Short mmCIF file of C-alpha atoms and ligand atoms in Angstrom, two decimals:
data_model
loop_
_atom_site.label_atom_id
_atom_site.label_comp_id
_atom_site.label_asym_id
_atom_site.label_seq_id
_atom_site.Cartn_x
_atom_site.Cartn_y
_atom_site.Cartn_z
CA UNK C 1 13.34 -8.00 22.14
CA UNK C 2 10.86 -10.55 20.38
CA UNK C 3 9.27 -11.98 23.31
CA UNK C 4 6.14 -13.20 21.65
CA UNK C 5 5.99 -12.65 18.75
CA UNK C 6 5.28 -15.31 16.02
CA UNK C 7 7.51 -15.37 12.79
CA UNK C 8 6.25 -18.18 9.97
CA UNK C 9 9.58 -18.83 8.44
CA UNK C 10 9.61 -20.26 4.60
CA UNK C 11 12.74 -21.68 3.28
CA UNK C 12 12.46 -21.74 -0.14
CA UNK C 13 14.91 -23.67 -2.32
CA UNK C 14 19.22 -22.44 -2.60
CA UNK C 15 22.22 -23.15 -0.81
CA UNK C 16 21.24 -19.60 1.20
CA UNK C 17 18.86 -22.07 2.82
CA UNK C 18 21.64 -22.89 5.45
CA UNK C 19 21.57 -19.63 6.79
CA UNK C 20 18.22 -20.50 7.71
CA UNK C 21 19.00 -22.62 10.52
CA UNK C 22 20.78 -19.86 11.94
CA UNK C 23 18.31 -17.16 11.94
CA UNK C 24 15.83 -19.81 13.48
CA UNK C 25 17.93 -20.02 16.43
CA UNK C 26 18.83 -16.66 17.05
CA UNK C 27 14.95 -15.79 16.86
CA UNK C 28 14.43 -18.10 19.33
CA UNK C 29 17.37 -16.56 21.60
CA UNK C 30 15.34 -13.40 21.07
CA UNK C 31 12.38 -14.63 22.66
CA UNK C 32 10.09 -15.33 19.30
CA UNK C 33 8.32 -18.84 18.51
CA UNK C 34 9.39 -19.55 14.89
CA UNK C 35 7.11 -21.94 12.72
CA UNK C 36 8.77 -23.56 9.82
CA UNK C 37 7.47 -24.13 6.60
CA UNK C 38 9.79 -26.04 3.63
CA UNK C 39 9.20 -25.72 0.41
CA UNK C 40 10.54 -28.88 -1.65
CA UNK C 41 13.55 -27.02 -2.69
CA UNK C 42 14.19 -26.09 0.29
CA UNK C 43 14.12 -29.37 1.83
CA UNK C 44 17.05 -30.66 -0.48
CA UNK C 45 19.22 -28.49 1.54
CA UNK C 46 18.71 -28.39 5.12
CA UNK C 47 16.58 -31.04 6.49
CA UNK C 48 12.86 -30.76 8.22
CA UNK C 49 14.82 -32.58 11.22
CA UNK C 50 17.24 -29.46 11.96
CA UNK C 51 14.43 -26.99 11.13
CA UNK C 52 12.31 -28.97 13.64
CA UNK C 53 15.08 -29.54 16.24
CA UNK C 54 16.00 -25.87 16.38
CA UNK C 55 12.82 -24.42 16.31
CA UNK C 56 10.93 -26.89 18.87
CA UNK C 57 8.01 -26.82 16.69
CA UNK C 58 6.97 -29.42 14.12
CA UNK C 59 7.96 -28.82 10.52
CA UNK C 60 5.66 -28.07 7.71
CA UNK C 61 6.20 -29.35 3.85
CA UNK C 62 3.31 -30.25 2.22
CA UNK C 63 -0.35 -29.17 1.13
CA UNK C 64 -1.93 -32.11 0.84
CA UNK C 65 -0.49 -33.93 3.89
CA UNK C 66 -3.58 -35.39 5.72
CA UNK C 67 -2.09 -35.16 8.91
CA UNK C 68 -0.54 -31.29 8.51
CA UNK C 69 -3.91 -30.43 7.27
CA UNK C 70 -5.88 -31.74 10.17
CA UNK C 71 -3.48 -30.40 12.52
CA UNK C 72 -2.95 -27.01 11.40
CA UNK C 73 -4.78 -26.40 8.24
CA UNK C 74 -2.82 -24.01 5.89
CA UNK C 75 -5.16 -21.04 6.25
CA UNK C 76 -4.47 -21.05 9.87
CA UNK C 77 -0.70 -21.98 9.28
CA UNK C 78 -0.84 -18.35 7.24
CA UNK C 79 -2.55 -16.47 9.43
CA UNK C 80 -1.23 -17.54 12.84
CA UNK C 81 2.05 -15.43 12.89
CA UNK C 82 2.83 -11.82 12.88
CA UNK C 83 5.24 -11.68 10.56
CA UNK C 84 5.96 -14.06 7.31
CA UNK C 85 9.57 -13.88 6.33
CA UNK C 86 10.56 -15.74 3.21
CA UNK C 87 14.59 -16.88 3.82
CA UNK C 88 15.92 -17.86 1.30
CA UNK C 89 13.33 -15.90 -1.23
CA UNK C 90 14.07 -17.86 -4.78
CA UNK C 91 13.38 -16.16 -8.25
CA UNK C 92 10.72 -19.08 -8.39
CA UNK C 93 8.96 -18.44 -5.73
CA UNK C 94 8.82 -14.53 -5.82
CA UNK C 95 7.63 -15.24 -9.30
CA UNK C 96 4.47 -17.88 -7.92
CA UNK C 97 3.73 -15.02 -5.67
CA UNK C 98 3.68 -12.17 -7.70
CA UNK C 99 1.25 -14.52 -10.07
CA UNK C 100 -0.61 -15.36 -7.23
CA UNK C 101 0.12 -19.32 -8.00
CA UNK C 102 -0.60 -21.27 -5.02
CA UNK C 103 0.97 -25.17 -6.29
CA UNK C 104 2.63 -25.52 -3.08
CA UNK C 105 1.82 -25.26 0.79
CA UNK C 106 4.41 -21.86 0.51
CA UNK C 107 3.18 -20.45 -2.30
CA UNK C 108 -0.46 -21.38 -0.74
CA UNK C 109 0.74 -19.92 2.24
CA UNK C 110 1.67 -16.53 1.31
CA UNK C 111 -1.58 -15.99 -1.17
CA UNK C 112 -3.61 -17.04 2.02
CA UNK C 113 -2.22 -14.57 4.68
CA UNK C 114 -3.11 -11.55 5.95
CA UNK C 115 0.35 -10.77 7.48
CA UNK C 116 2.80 -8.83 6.46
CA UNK C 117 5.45 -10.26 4.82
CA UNK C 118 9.68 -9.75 4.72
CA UNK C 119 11.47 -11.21 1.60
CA UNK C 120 15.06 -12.35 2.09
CA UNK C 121 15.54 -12.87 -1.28
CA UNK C 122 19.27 -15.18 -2.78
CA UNK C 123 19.95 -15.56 -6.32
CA UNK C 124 22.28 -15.87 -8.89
CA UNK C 125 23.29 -12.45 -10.10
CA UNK C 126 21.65 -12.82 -13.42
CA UNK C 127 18.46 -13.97 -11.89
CA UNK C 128 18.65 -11.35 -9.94
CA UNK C 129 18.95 -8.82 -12.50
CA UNK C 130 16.57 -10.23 -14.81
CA UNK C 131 13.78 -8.21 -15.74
CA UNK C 132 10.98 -10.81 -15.03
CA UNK C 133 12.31 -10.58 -11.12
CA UNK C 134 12.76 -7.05 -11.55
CA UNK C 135 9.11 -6.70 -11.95
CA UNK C 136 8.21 -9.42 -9.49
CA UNK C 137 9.68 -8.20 -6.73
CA UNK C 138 8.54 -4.22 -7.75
CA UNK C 139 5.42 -5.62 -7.69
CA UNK C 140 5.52 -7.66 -4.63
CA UNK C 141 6.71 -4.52 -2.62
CA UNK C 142 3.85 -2.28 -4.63
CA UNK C 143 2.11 -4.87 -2.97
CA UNK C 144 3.00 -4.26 0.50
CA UNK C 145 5.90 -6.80 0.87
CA UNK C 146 9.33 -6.04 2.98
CA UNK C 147 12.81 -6.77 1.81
CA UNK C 148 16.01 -7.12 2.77
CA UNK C 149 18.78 -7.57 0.92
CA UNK C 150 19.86 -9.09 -1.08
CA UNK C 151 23.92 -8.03 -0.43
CA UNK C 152 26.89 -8.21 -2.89
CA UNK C 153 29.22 -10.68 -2.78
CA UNK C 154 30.92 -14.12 -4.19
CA UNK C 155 28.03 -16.46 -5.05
CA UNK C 156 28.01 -20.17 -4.53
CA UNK C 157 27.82 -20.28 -8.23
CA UNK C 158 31.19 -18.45 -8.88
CA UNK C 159 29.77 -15.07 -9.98
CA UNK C 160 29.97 -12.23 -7.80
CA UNK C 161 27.33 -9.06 -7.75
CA UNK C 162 24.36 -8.71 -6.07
CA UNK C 163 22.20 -12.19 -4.85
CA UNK C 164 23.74 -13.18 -1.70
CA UNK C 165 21.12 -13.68 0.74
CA UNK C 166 21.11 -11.08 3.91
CA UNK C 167 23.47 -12.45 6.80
CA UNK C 168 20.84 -13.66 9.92
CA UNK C 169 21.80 -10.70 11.70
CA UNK C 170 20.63 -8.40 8.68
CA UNK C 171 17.76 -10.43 8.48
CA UNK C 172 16.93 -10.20 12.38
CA UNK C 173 17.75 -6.53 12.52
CA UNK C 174 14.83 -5.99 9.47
CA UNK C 175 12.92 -8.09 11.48
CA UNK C 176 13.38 -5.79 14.85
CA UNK C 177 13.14 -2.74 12.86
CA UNK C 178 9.50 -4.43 11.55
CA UNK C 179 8.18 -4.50 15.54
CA UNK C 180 10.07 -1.64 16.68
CA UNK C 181 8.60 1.15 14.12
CA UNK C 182 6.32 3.67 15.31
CA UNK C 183 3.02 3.90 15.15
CA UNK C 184 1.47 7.32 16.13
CA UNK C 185 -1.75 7.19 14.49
CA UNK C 186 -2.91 3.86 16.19
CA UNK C 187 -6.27 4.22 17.24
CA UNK C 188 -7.32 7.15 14.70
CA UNK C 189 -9.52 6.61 11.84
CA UNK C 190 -8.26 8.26 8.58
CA UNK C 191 -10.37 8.83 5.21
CA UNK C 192 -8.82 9.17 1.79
CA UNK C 193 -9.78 9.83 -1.44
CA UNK C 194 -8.32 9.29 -4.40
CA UNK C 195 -8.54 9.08 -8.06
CA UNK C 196 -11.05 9.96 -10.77
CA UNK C 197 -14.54 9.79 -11.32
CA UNK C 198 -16.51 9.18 -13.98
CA UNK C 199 -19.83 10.84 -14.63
CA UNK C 200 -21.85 8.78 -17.65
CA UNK C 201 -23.10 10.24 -20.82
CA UNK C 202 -25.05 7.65 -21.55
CA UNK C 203 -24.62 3.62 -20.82
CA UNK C 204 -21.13 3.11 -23.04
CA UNK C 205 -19.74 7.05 -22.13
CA UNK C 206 -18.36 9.09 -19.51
CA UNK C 207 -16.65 12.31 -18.65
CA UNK C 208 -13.57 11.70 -16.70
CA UNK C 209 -10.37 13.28 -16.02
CA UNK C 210 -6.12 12.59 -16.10
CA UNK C 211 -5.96 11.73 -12.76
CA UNK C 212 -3.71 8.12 -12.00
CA UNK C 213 -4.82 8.12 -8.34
CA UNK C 214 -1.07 7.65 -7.25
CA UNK C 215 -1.01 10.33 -4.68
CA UNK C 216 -4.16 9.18 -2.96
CA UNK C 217 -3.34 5.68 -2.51
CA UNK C 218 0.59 6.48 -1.51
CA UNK C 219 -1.42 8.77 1.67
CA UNK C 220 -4.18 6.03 2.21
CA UNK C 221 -0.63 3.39 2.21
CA UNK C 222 1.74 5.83 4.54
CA UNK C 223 -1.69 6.75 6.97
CA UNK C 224 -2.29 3.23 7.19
CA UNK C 225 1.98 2.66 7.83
CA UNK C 226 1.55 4.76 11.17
CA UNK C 227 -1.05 2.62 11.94
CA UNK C 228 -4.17 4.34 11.33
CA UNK C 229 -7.43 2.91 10.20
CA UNK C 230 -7.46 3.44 6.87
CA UNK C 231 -10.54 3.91 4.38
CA UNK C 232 -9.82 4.61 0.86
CA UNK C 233 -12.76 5.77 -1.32
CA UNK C 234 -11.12 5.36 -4.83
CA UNK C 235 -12.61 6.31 -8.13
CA UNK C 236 -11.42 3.91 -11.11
CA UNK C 237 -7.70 3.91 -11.12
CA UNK C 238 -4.86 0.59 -11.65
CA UNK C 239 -3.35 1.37 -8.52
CA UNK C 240 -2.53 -1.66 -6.16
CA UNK C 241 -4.63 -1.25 -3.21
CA UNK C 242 -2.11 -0.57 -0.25
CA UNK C 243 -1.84 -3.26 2.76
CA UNK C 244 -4.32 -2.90 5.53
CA UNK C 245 -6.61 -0.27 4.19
CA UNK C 246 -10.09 -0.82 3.39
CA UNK C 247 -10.48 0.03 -0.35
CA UNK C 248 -14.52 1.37 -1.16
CA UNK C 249 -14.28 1.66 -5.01
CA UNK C 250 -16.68 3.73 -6.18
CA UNK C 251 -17.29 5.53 -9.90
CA UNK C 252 -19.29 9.41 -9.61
CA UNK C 253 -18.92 11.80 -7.47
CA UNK C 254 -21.94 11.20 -5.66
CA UNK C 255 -21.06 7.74 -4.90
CA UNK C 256 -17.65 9.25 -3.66
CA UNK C 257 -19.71 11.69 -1.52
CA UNK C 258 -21.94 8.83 0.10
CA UNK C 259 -18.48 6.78 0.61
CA UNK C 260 -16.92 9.00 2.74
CA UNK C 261 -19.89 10.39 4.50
CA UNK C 262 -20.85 6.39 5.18
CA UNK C 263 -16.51 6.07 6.91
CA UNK C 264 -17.22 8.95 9.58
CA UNK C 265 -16.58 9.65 11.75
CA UNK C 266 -13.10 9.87 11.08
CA UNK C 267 -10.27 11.57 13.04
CA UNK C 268 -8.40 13.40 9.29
CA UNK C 269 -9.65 13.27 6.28
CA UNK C 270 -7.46 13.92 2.94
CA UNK C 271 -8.91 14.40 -0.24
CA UNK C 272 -7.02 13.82 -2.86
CA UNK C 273 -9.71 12.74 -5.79
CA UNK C 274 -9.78 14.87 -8.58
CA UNK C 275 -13.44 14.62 -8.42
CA UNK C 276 -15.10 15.81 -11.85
CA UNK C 277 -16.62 19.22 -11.17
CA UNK C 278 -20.10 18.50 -13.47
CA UNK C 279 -22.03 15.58 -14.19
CA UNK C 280 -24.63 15.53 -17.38
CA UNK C 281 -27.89 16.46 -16.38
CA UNK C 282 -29.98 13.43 -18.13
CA UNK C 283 -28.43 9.81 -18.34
CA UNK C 284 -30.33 7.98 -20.81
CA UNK C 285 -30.73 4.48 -20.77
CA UNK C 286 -29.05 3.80 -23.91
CA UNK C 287 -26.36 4.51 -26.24
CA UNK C 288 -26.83 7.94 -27.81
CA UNK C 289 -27.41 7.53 -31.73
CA UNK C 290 -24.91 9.25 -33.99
CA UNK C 291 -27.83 10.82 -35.79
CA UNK C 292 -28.76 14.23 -37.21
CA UNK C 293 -26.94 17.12 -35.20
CA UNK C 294 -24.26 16.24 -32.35
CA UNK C 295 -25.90 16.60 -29.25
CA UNK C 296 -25.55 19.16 -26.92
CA UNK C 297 -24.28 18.13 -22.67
CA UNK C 298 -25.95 20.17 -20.60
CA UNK C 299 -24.27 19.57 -17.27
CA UNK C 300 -24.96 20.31 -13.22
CA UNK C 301 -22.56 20.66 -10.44
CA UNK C 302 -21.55 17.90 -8.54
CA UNK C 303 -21.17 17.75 -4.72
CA UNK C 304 -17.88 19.10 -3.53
CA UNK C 305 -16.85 16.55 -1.27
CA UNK C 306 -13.99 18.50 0.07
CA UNK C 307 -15.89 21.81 1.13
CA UNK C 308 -18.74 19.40 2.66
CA UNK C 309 -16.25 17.82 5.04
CA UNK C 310 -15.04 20.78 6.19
CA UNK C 311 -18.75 22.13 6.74
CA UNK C 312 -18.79 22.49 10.59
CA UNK C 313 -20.73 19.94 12.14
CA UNK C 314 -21.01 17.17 14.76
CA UNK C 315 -19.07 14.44 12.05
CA UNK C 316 -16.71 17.30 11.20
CA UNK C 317 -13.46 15.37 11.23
CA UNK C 318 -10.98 17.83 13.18
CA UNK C 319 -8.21 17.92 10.77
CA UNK C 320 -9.45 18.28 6.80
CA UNK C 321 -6.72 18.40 3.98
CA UNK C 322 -7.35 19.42 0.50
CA UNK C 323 -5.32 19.42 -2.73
CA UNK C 324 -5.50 22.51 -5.51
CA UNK C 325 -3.96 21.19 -8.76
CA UNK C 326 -4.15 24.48 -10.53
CA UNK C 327 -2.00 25.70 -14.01
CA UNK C 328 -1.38 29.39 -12.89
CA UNK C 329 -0.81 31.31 -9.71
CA UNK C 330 -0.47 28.84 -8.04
CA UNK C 331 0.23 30.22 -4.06
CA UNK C 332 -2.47 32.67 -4.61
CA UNK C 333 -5.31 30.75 -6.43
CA UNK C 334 -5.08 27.79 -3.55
CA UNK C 335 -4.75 30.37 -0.81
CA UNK C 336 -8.43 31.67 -1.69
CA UNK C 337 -9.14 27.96 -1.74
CA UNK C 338 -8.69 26.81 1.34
CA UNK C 339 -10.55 29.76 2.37
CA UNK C 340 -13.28 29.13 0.40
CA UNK C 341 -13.40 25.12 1.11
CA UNK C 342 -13.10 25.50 4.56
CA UNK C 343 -10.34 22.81 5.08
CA UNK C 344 -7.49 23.27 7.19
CA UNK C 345 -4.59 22.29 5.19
CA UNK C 346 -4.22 21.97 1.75
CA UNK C 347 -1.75 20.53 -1.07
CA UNK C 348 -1.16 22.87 -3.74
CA UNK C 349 0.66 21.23 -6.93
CA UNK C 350 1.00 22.68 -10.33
CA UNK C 351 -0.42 20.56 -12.89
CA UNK C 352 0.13 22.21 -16.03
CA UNK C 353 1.12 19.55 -18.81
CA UNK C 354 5.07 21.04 -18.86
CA UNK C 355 5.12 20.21 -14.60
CA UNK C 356 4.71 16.14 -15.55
CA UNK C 357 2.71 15.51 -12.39
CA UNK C 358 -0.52 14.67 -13.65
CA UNK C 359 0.01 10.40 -13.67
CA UNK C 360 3.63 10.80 -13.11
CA UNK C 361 5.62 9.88 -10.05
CA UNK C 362 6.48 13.44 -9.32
CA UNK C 363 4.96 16.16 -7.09
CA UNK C 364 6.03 19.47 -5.80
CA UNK C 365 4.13 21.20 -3.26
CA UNK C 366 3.27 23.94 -1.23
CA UNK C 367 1.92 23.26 1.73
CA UNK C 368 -0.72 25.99 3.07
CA UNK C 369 -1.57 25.90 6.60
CA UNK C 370 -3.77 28.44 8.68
CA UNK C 371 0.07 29.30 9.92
CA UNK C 372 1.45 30.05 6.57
CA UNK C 373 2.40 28.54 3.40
CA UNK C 374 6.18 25.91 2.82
CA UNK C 375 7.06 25.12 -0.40
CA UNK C 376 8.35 21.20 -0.42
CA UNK C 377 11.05 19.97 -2.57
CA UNK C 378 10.17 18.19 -5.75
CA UNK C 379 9.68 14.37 -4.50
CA UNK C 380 8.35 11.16 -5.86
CA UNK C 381 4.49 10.94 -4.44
CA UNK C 382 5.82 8.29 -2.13
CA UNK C 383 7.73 10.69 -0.21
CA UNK C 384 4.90 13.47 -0.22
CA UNK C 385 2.54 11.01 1.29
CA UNK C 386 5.23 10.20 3.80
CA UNK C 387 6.18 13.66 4.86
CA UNK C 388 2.40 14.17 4.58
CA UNK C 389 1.52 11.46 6.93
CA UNK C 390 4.19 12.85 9.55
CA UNK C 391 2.77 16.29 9.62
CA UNK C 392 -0.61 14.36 10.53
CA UNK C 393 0.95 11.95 13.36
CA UNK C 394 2.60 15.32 14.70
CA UNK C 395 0.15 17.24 15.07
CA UNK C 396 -2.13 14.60 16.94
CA UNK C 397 0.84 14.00 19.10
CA UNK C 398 0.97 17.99 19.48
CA UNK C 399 -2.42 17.43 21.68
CA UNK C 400 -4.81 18.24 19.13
O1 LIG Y 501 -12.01 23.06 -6.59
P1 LIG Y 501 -10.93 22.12 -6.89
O2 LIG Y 501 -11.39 20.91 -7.67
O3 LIG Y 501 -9.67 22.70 -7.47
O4 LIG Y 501 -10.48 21.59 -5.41
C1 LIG Y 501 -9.59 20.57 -5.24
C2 LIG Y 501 -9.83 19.91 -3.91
O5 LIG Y 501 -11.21 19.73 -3.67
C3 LIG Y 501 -9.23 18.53 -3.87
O6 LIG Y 501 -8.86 18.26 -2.54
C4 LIG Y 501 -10.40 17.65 -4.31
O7 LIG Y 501 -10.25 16.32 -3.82
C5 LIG Y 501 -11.57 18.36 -3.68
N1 LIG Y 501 -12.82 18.23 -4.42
C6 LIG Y 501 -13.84 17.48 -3.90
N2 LIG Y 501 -15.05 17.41 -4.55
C7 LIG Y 501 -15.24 18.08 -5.70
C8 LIG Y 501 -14.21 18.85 -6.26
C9 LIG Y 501 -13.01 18.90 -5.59
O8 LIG Y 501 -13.65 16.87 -2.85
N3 LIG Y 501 -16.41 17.99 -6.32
#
């Protein structure tokens, strides 16, 4: 069920490491060539001779070995697999690669790849609760990473809770899972976009808006999941850009505008940027003097990027989705806008201050189609972009 397919395997350092051994083996019963990599820790408990007898392949420990290096340099040692899993993950290094610290050929490894990558993280239970690898491993997985496990259990320490590494068979079923999921929108080109923008007063001031960008990037990250070809055309947000989507970061709405129009043609395009509706007329070169009378913005429209997607056309994309954050009638007021815009779905969410959604982790929406309207639960963003990205894979599949 894994004929093929490569799997770079780090053991990093705890008595989990073991286990190791026995995942390398049953990968290999499974049909997948396995390439070892030791970390020094991990070398003080199983040796590079079982790794290297079990696997078939040579062993690899150390950066700055001339002879690894001219063999198999550790870029290529990175990038040659399909999947990186990390078995044992330690606390140490999940913590190197959240920092993106690359002191050994591991931690070197994963800051080099462009795989994906499936933690197996073991611990003591206090490690594992700590907040530092709390964060670490929230961010790793913001980041794109897998996990599985850890389980609950007695520790080789003598505590019991949560730490235990995943059993192989866990660790080969995540694994299976990873090659086995589907991936509808292969071949399709999606465009997102997502954020703010900022339209400058003058060289030190803008006009912006609320917007976290959140709900773009968890579309661009769940399109991109069902393998589409992702562009995301983000205004200036903190979000983590997702795994395998090419980020354009942009600042005003016309840049936005010439982003997208640049990433057709594209097979659906979601727009989920609360683009700012005016930009000041003038921008003047420098900083506006607090002198004599405060000065007065006059401001023009910007482009709607939305309604000139939809525009028909020969780079019409054939499926357009909107959003309509709106504060009162809701239903009705995003009804006459997708009318109006010319898209064929949109996103309606309330955003008045009481609903929280505006840079919180919360939507509810009601989904407008030229069929009708469904009102979603409330979910976390995550899941809208999910359920979101379904609708999109099923009606592709549905012939369109
Ligand atoms: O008109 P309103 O801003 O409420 O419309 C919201 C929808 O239109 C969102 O999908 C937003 O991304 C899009 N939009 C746009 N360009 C604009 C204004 C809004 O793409 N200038």
């Amino acid at each position: 069920m894994l004929d093929g397919k490569r799997i770079l395997l780090i053991i990093s350092g705890g008595i989990a490491a073991y286990k190791a051994l026995d995942l390398i083996r049953r990968l290999k019963e499974r049909g997948a060539t396995v390439r070892v990599l030791l970390t020094k820790g991990g070398a003080q408990f199983v040796t590079p001779l079982s790794a290297a007898a079990l696997s078939g392949e040579k062993v690899y420990q150390d950066l700055f070995s001339l002879t690894d290096e001219s063999e198999m340099g550790h870029i290529r040692l990175s990038r040659e697999a399909d999947l990186v899993v990390v078995a044992p993950a330690s606390a140490d290094l999940m913590a190197r690669m959240a920092g993106g610290i690359a002191d050994d050929l591991a931690a070197t490894a994963l800051l080099a790849t462009d795989k994906p990558i499936l933690l197996a993280p073991a611990m003591n239970v206090e490690m594992w609760a700590h907040p530092a690898t709390r964060a670490n491993v929230a961010l790793l997985e913001a980041r794109g990473a897998r996990r599985v496990g850890p389980g609950t259990g007695d520790l080789a320490c003598g505590e019991t809770g949560p730490g235990r590494m995943a059993e192989p068979d866990e660790i080969l079923q995540a694994i299976a899972d990873f090659f086995a999921r589907p991936t509808p929108l292969r071949g399709r080109r999606a465009l997102v976009t997502s954020g703010p923008t900022r339209e400058a007063i003058d060289p030190v001031r803008y006009l912006t808006n609320t917007s976290s960008g959140k709900q773009g990037y968890a579309i661009a990250r769940a399109l991109a999941y069902l393998g589409a070809e992702t562009v995301l055309v983000s205004g200036p947000t903190r979000c983590t850009p997702p795994p395998n989507v090419t980020v354009q970061n942009v600042t005003t709405a016309e840049e936005m505008l010439a982003a997208c129009e640049a990433a057709l043609p594209v097979e659906v395009a979601v727009c989920a940027a609360a683009v700012a509706d005016w930009r000041p007329t003038t921008k003047p070169n420098q900083k506006l003097k607090k002198e004599g009378a405060a000065p007065v913005l006059e401001l023009q429209e910007n482009p709607d990027i939305l309604a000139r997607l939809s525009a028909a056309g020969p780079k019409r994309p054939p499926l357009v989705i909107g959003f309509a954050a709106e504060t009162e009638n809701l239903v009705e007021n995003a009804k006459a806008k997708r009318t109006r815009k010319g898209c064929d779905w949109l996103l309606a969410n309330d955003v008045s201050p009481e609903s929280g959604v505006l840079g919180g982790d919360c939507n509810q929406i009601h989904f407008l189609t030229p069929q009708g309207v469904e009102d979603w639960p409330s979910q976390s963003k995550d899941a809208v972009a999910r359920t979101l990205a379904d609708r999109i894979a099923a009606h592709f599949e549905g012939g369109a």
